[in-house]
XYZ file of C-alpha atoms in Angstrom:
525
model
C 0.009 -0.022 -0.003
C 2.903 2.390 0.656
C 4.024 2.061 -2.980
C 0.462 2.648 -4.244
C -0.049 5.690 -2.008
C 3.254 7.156 -3.162
C 2.305 6.635 -6.825
C -1.064 8.377 -6.317
C 0.647 11.335 -4.589
C 3.128 11.690 -7.441
C 0.339 11.586 -10.052
C -1.614 14.331 -8.231
C 1.583 16.358 -7.865
C 2.373 16.093 -11.561
C -1.213 16.992 -12.541
C -1.126 20.138 -10.427
C 2.203 21.248 -11.819
C 1.567 20.834 -15.524
C -0.260 24.112 -16.087
C 2.652 26.128 -14.686
C 5.441 24.494 -16.711
C 7.230 26.850 -19.135
C 7.055 25.660 -22.747
C 10.001 24.498 -24.822
C 9.548 27.569 -26.976
C 9.801 29.866 -23.969
C 12.987 28.257 -22.852
C 14.522 28.360 -26.347
C 13.595 32.033 -26.603
C 15.360 32.728 -23.311
C 18.460 30.903 -24.516
C 18.497 32.883 -27.719
C 18.585 36.324 -26.069
C 21.543 38.091 -24.621
C 19.442 40.158 -22.240
C 19.730 37.790 -19.300
C 23.439 38.500 -18.968
C 26.260 40.343 -20.703
C 28.667 38.237 -22.700
C 32.346 38.793 -21.761
C 34.261 40.965 -24.222
C 36.936 38.330 -24.628
C 34.420 35.604 -25.582
C 35.974 33.884 -28.548
C 32.932 31.812 -29.530
C 31.033 34.102 -31.930
C 28.599 31.428 -33.020
C 25.122 32.885 -33.675
C 22.829 32.521 -30.706
C 20.497 30.194 -32.569
C 23.375 27.754 -33.040
C 24.872 27.887 -29.537
C 22.893 24.832 -28.482
C 23.264 22.395 -31.321
C 21.380 19.591 -29.547
C 17.772 20.022 -28.371
C 15.769 16.997 -27.280
C 12.260 16.438 -25.916
C 13.054 12.884 -24.831
C 12.108 11.982 -21.250
C 14.522 9.046 -21.315
C 17.993 10.377 -22.226
C 20.770 7.999 -23.057
C 22.424 6.787 -19.883
C 24.376 3.802 -18.671
C 22.053 2.610 -15.945
C 18.476 3.852 -16.413
C 16.211 3.172 -13.463
C 12.599 3.674 -14.408
C 11.127 3.083 -10.926
C 10.512 6.841 -10.502
C 7.453 8.852 -11.529
C 8.853 11.989 -13.140
C 7.712 14.983 -15.122
C 8.935 15.070 -18.703
C 11.941 17.432 -19.129
C 11.180 20.685 -20.910
C 14.408 20.218 -22.909
C 17.493 18.051 -22.802
C 20.427 20.352 -23.632
C 23.850 19.113 -24.702
C 26.010 22.196 -24.414
C 29.343 22.418 -26.217
C 30.813 25.254 -24.190
C 30.762 26.524 -20.639
C 29.002 29.713 -21.716
C 26.080 27.557 -22.844
C 25.864 25.972 -19.395
C 25.735 29.438 -17.958
C 22.801 30.317 -20.165
C 21.038 27.122 -19.113
C 21.398 28.011 -15.432
C 20.356 31.655 -15.824
C 17.336 30.818 -17.992
C 16.274 28.148 -15.510
C 16.396 30.696 -12.697
C 14.464 33.223 -14.759
C 11.717 30.761 -15.731
C 11.570 29.006 -12.403
C 12.601 25.494 -13.452
C 15.083 23.035 -12.012
C 18.365 21.888 -13.561
C 19.365 18.266 -13.682
C 23.033 17.823 -14.640
C 23.889 14.467 -16.177
C 27.409 13.136 -16.577
C 26.805 9.480 -17.335
C 23.271 8.925 -16.106
C 24.286 6.257 -13.598
C 22.437 7.691 -10.573
C 20.729 4.703 -8.926
C 17.476 6.589 -8.349
C 17.675 8.574 -11.577
C 18.067 11.985 -9.890
C 20.387 13.235 -12.671
C 17.605 12.968 -15.272
C 14.284 12.755 -13.381
C 12.336 15.307 -11.292
C 9.020 15.945 -9.618
C 9.327 19.668 -10.469
C 9.478 21.292 -13.948
C 13.066 20.868 -15.155
C 15.610 20.755 -17.928
C 18.447 18.273 -18.332
C 21.983 19.563 -19.005
C 23.738 16.560 -20.510
C 27.484 17.065 -20.372
C 28.216 14.475 -23.057
C 29.893 17.056 -25.321
C 32.226 18.306 -22.533
C 34.551 15.377 -21.942
C 38.089 16.492 -22.775
C 40.948 14.797 -20.835
C 44.357 16.421 -20.488
C 47.077 14.340 -18.846
C 50.282 15.817 -17.364
C 52.763 13.094 -16.544
C 55.255 15.605 -15.187
C 53.163 16.256 -12.114
C 51.139 13.041 -12.530
C 47.738 14.740 -12.796
C 44.860 14.999 -15.241
C 42.230 17.628 -15.892
C 39.006 15.787 -16.778
C 35.788 17.399 -17.861
C 32.741 16.102 -16.030
C 31.091 14.658 -19.132
C 33.864 12.076 -19.604
C 33.271 8.500 -18.532
C 35.608 6.393 -16.454
C 36.239 4.280 -19.530
C 37.333 7.292 -21.552
C 39.605 8.450 -18.746
C 41.141 4.980 -18.294
C 41.680 4.591 -22.029
C 43.461 7.960 -22.265
C 45.685 7.121 -19.295
C 46.518 3.685 -20.737
C 47.502 5.207 -24.106
C 49.730 7.726 -22.297
C 51.485 5.611 -19.682
C 51.962 1.956 -18.684
C 52.575 2.763 -15.050
C 49.753 5.204 -14.234
C 46.098 4.705 -13.273
C 43.296 6.536 -11.547
C 41.682 5.199 -8.384
C 38.009 4.880 -9.270
C 35.327 2.376 -10.240
C 35.308 -0.457 -12.746
C 32.165 0.345 -14.778
C 33.430 2.147 -17.904
C 30.163 3.976 -18.761
C 29.897 5.716 -15.392
C 30.307 9.476 -15.683
C 33.349 10.985 -14.006
C 31.335 13.886 -12.579
C 28.855 11.938 -10.496
C 31.296 9.216 -9.511
C 33.887 11.533 -8.012
C 31.374 13.767 -6.307
C 29.877 10.791 -4.456
C 33.179 9.276 -3.252
C 34.197 6.690 -5.810
C 35.014 3.104 -4.849
C 37.414 1.141 -7.016
C 39.872 -1.748 -7.163
C 42.949 0.236 -6.102
C 41.244 2.296 -3.395
C 42.878 0.354 -0.538
C 46.267 1.470 -1.894
C 45.417 4.921 -3.293
C 42.156 6.036 -1.682
C 38.744 6.911 -3.098
C 38.342 8.856 -6.359
C 37.326 11.928 -4.339
C 40.461 11.591 -2.138
C 42.549 12.157 -5.289
C 40.980 15.470 -6.412
C 43.451 18.348 -6.207
C 41.385 21.062 -7.981
C 38.023 21.568 -9.613
C 36.088 24.131 -11.595
C 32.450 24.692 -10.600
C 29.762 27.032 -11.931
C 27.496 28.445 -9.263
C 23.879 29.573 -9.247
C 24.873 32.968 -10.728
C 26.810 31.431 -13.587
C 30.181 32.330 -12.053
C 32.952 29.787 -12.540
C 35.387 29.227 -9.690
C 38.459 27.033 -9.291
C 39.773 25.844 -5.925
C 41.462 29.125 -5.105
C 38.406 31.191 -5.934
C 35.793 28.898 -4.374
C 37.615 28.444 -1.072
C 38.405 25.300 0.903
C 34.898 24.802 2.285
C 33.209 24.393 -1.090
C 36.163 22.404 -2.400
C 35.736 20.088 0.588
C 32.002 19.680 -0.106
C 32.424 18.761 -3.776
C 34.716 15.841 -2.940
C 32.139 13.262 -1.806
C 29.198 15.502 -0.777
C 27.174 15.253 -3.963
C 28.232 18.166 -6.193
C 24.753 18.539 -7.693
C 23.638 20.304 -4.499
C 26.153 23.117 -5.017
C 26.439 23.865 -8.717
C 27.687 22.319 -11.942
C 31.199 20.929 -11.714
C 32.756 21.563 -15.095
C 35.998 19.687 -14.588
C 38.208 17.957 -12.058
C 41.961 17.953 -11.613
C 42.879 14.518 -10.282
C 46.073 12.899 -9.020
C 47.111 9.854 -10.985
C 48.308 6.711 -9.139
C 51.479 4.838 -9.969
C 50.883 1.121 -10.584
C 53.188 -1.758 -11.596
C 53.441 -2.649 -15.273
C 52.034 -6.056 -14.319
C 49.249 -6.722 -11.809
C 47.675 -10.055 -10.894
C 43.972 -11.017 -11.066
C 41.988 -14.099 -10.231
C 38.368 -15.196 -9.891
C 37.450 -18.010 -7.486
C 33.845 -19.130 -7.707
C 32.050 -21.578 -5.379
C 28.490 -22.681 -4.541
C 27.214 -21.289 -1.263
C 26.862 -23.809 1.509
C 28.264 -24.633 4.965
C 31.913 -24.762 3.891
C 31.637 -21.671 1.687
C 29.775 -19.756 4.419
C 32.818 -20.373 6.627
C 35.192 -19.011 3.952
C 33.097 -15.878 3.379
C 32.867 -15.419 7.134
C 36.627 -15.694 7.369
C 37.099 -13.167 4.528
C 35.380 -10.507 6.680
C 38.413 -10.456 9.017
C 40.954 -10.437 6.203
C 39.725 -8.196 3.397
C 40.261 -4.880 5.119
C 43.386 -5.863 7.101
C 45.533 -7.623 4.487
C 48.286 -5.908 2.443
C 46.829 -2.752 0.846
C 48.121 -3.937 -2.559
C 45.332 -6.530 -2.411
C 41.710 -5.861 -3.303
C 39.532 -8.951 -2.890
C 35.776 -8.498 -3.043
C 32.998 -11.063 -2.698
C 30.022 -11.242 -5.048
C 27.012 -13.311 -4.029
C 24.483 -13.989 -6.729
C 22.439 -16.703 -8.387
C 23.463 -19.333 -10.898
C 21.736 -22.172 -12.724
C 22.582 -25.861 -12.730
C 20.193 -27.488 -15.191
C 16.725 -26.488 -14.110
C 17.812 -25.797 -10.522
C 18.538 -22.309 -9.180
C 21.665 -22.084 -7.079
C 23.473 -19.389 -5.073
C 27.179 -18.892 -5.585
C 29.942 -16.709 -4.218
C 32.744 -15.257 -6.320
C 36.043 -13.871 -5.021
C 37.124 -11.256 -7.587
C 40.643 -10.001 -6.936
C 43.248 -7.492 -8.068
C 46.786 -7.488 -6.633
C 49.242 -4.699 -7.376
C 52.160 -7.092 -7.930
C 53.081 -10.407 -9.437
C 51.936 -13.976 -8.821
C 55.226 -14.701 -7.005
C 54.181 -12.250 -4.218
C 50.475 -12.978 -4.197
C 50.534 -16.724 -3.633
C 52.703 -16.668 -0.469
C 50.658 -13.718 0.860
C 47.327 -15.504 0.510
C 48.668 -18.848 1.633
C 49.671 -17.147 4.837
C 46.678 -14.840 5.362
C 43.860 -16.791 3.734
C 44.848 -20.478 3.203
C 41.134 -21.467 3.335
C 40.773 -20.164 -0.227
C 43.294 -22.671 -1.552
C 44.672 -20.345 -4.254
C 47.113 -21.799 -6.753
C 49.359 -20.037 -9.237
C 47.438 -21.571 -12.161
C 44.299 -19.795 -10.915
C 45.953 -16.385 -11.430
C 46.813 -14.297 -14.434
C 49.254 -11.401 -14.757
C 48.167 -8.445 -16.890
C 48.399 -4.668 -17.142
C 46.258 -2.400 -14.993
C 44.044 -1.430 -17.954
C 43.566 -5.133 -18.745
C 42.384 -5.614 -15.131
C 39.550 -3.180 -15.817
C 38.503 -5.394 -18.731
C 38.902 -8.492 -16.518
C 36.568 -7.073 -13.843
C 34.020 -6.341 -16.596
C 34.225 -9.936 -17.843
C 35.682 -8.650 -21.139
C 39.205 -10.004 -21.108
C 40.765 -10.238 -24.551
C 38.453 -7.662 -26.153
C 39.848 -4.449 -27.714
C 40.484 -1.609 -25.268
C 38.308 0.611 -27.480
C 35.241 -0.998 -25.908
C 35.990 1.268 -22.940
C 34.980 4.237 -25.128
C 31.470 2.851 -25.649
C 29.274 5.165 -23.606
C 26.261 2.958 -24.322
C 27.918 -0.028 -22.678
C 25.596 -1.023 -19.876
C 24.332 -3.945 -17.899
C 21.183 -5.800 -18.860
C 18.314 -3.364 -19.521
C 16.392 -4.229 -16.366
C 14.560 -2.457 -13.626
C 16.259 -2.593 -10.245
C 16.307 -1.514 -6.636
C 19.521 -1.118 -4.633
C 20.555 -0.420 -1.065
C 23.823 -0.286 0.871
C 25.360 -0.872 4.271
C 28.667 -0.676 6.105
C 29.799 -3.587 8.268
C 31.946 -2.922 11.346
C 32.078 -6.368 13.012
C 32.030 -9.719 11.171
C 28.557 -10.984 10.318
C 27.751 -14.396 11.855
C 27.864 -17.458 9.579
C 24.136 -18.137 9.939
C 23.418 -14.799 8.244
C 24.923 -16.114 4.981
C 22.687 -19.203 5.311
C 19.666 -16.954 5.529
C 20.828 -14.808 2.626
C 21.171 -17.992 0.523
C 17.589 -18.995 1.332
C 16.291 -15.539 0.423
C 18.318 -15.417 -2.813
C 16.661 -18.657 -3.963
C 13.358 -16.769 -3.986
C 14.534 -14.407 -6.724
C 15.933 -14.712 -10.224
C 18.565 -11.964 -10.140
C 19.492 -10.854 -6.605
C 22.982 -9.573 -5.886
C 25.239 -8.666 -2.955
C 28.678 -7.215 -3.393
C 31.012 -7.006 -0.403
C 33.857 -4.538 -1.034
C 36.757 -4.408 1.431
C 37.837 -1.078 2.936
C 40.897 -0.385 5.082
C 44.350 0.601 3.820
C 44.613 4.169 2.527
C 40.903 4.760 3.176
C 41.541 4.399 6.924
C 44.446 6.831 6.832
C 42.173 9.720 5.953
C 40.168 11.362 8.743
C 36.402 10.938 8.458
C 36.050 14.732 8.459
C 38.695 15.343 5.776
C 35.998 14.939 3.112
C 32.234 14.446 3.254
C 32.616 10.678 2.841
C 32.907 9.510 6.489
C 32.914 5.664 6.397
C 36.559 5.079 7.092
C 38.374 3.631 10.118
C 36.237 1.051 11.923
C 34.441 -0.192 8.843
C 35.411 -3.592 7.469
C 33.523 -3.492 4.206
C 30.662 -1.996 2.223
C 27.634 -4.047 1.116
C 25.720 -3.293 -2.034
C 22.414 -5.051 -2.345
C 20.502 -5.195 -5.617
C 17.546 -7.003 -7.128
C 16.591 -6.778 -10.812
C 13.459 -7.618 -12.811
C 12.340 -7.334 -16.450
C 8.554 -6.836 -16.394
C 7.387 -3.219 -16.414
C 4.376 -3.554 -14.129
C 3.582 -1.871 -10.831
C 2.883 -5.080 -8.976
C 6.111 -6.670 -10.248
C 8.023 -3.622 -9.063
C 6.344 -3.628 -5.657
C 7.045 -7.310 -5.228
C 10.789 -6.918 -5.765
C 11.068 -3.683 -3.803
C 9.330 -5.323 -0.838
C 11.774 -8.231 -1.075
C 14.743 -5.821 -1.077
C 13.402 -3.903 1.896
C 12.868 -7.163 3.792
C 16.458 -8.246 3.185
C 17.740 -4.842 4.279
C 15.582 -4.982 7.419
C 16.911 -8.464 8.188
C 20.506 -7.155 8.057
C 19.824 -4.389 10.596
C 21.412 -6.062 13.655
C 24.627 -6.862 11.784
C 25.574 -3.546 10.209
C 26.631 -0.023 11.342
C 24.326 1.843 13.750
C 23.639 5.323 15.030
C 23.376 6.139 12.235
C 23.070 3.149 9.951
C 25.489 4.127 7.206
C 24.778 4.272 3.476
C 26.903 5.119 0.419
C 25.820 8.122 -1.652
C 26.793 6.568 -4.959
C 24.329 3.727 -4.189
C 21.574 6.270 -3.686
C 18.448 5.019 -1.886
C 15.296 7.179 -1.713
C 13.859 4.838 0.939
C 16.098 6.732 3.344
C 13.931 9.870 2.849
C 13.354 12.635 0.336
C 13.182 16.408 0.319
C 9.939 18.387 0.288
C 10.817 20.728 -2.535
C 12.225 24.112 -1.522
C 10.539 23.881 1.885
C 12.792 21.073 3.188
C 14.524 21.947 6.408
C 17.882 20.691 7.585
C 16.102 18.629 10.267
C 13.835 17.069 7.622
C 16.879 15.871 5.722
C 18.904 14.731 8.731
C 17.866 11.054 8.599
C 19.206 10.350 5.131
C 21.882 13.072 5.276
C 23.537 11.539 8.334
C 23.275 8.050 6.844
C 25.420 9.232 3.920
C 27.634 11.749 5.665
C 27.375 11.224 9.446
C 28.594 14.337 11.302
C 29.748 15.929 8.046
C 26.139 16.598 7.066
C 25.967 19.796 9.171
C 29.082 21.238 7.524
C 27.595 20.433 4.081
C 24.458 22.346 5.022
C 26.519 25.365 6.091
C 28.458 25.308 2.826
C 25.165 25.055 0.897
C 23.819 28.070 2.822
C 26.755 30.174 1.621
C 27.044 29.067 -2.043
C 23.357 28.512 -2.826
C 21.187 30.152 -0.118
C 17.993 30.048 -2.238
C 18.381 26.259 -2.740
C 18.247 26.543 -6.524
C 20.345 23.414 -7.035
C 18.168 20.810 -5.470
C 16.730 17.388 -6.171
C 14.734 14.785 -4.264
C 17.698 14.080 -1.983
C 19.884 17.167 -2.031
C 21.613 19.136 0.761
C 19.282 21.814 2.235
C 20.893 25.150 3.165
C 21.749 25.745 6.818
C 22.390 29.231 8.175
């Protein structure tokens, strides 16, 4: 009934808002005039106003790498694909003038679709045309425009150097902008930190269309952008990131086993090892379903990257994790960029596949949640998880180890607070294919039930969650009337004590709360 009631509320909300929505023609007229602001004298782009925005779209489903359609949204007035920063400025100022929201999309990977969906009248600013990457090996940095994907960044790094990488996620179609601004897990984070930990500068456009770099914006806003969800503060145009040095050869292996009493013991043992072992080692556990004939089964997969050779890895795991029984023939040495292909199950394919922005997982509906685990979960929990997984066709849990460099950073050094004291992160997900309300409700109820079951075994006061696995079940804003107290429940789940500082930064940079969505930071004064 909760899902039905929410759907009815959204339908009424949408009906009441339709009459006040500016038309496409009104917005285009605003974009075509210079009266809303004066163009700088040194502007080198003298393209006629009518050609400034070469891409207009009325589509309510923009191209993205992980569309989640479990969200009742208004149709965007326009989807704009600017080719210059001045065009983004016009988008912001026209949106202010006409009273509509801005949704900025880098890769479209937001788990609840908040980069391309809205309950209020809105436009989409798709940064797909702003994705330049400039690498400087002298100081081992790169300037990356927010419209670039991780795959495009990784490809450019690999073509420039054999011993450099960037510490971020494995999905190549994820946009750099959203990934960095939410933290950014990845396979070398235990050695080199989160993606957001490796940002050394940024350029952001504020509510008034003013662009600021780190020096101009000040350390408070720079702090907020690195893990606090940049969409609450403005449009991040580009990031300057520190590259990581990696060996020319790394080692990967996959070890897959059916869940059962003996495997439950091994997964239980992993909990005490994954975050404490050598920081060169990243070993995550994936629990999902398989098929043996006509019988559904549950399996666990150890997916591993080691920043070194097989000769170092085997003795290390034989000492720290002999239960796994790893052998040298189970491992394969490769370059770092090849490890990205390996983790995407695409070993041996051309690297150019990383440039495919349309590369995505199965086109399914899904619901996801997250947790942080601070003490090992009892073995019987994995037995119960196995039973529950057998009820569904495509459930998933990913256990990603923390520790290492992540623990060496204070939990107040950036908005992302889940550091020392956390063993690993859990991502839960369930997928389905049928686009029907009852089918959605059935799977969402199952996911909520699993999440509720895990309550005694995960972090508390608050129960932590990871912003890049966004979950609207934690709570949503009430438009421009949301108070800081209203948002505290979900805000402290993502950011713990850092939420208050984020609200204070928001109050300074965007006091009218122009940059907002259904789970944004409200201003605090």
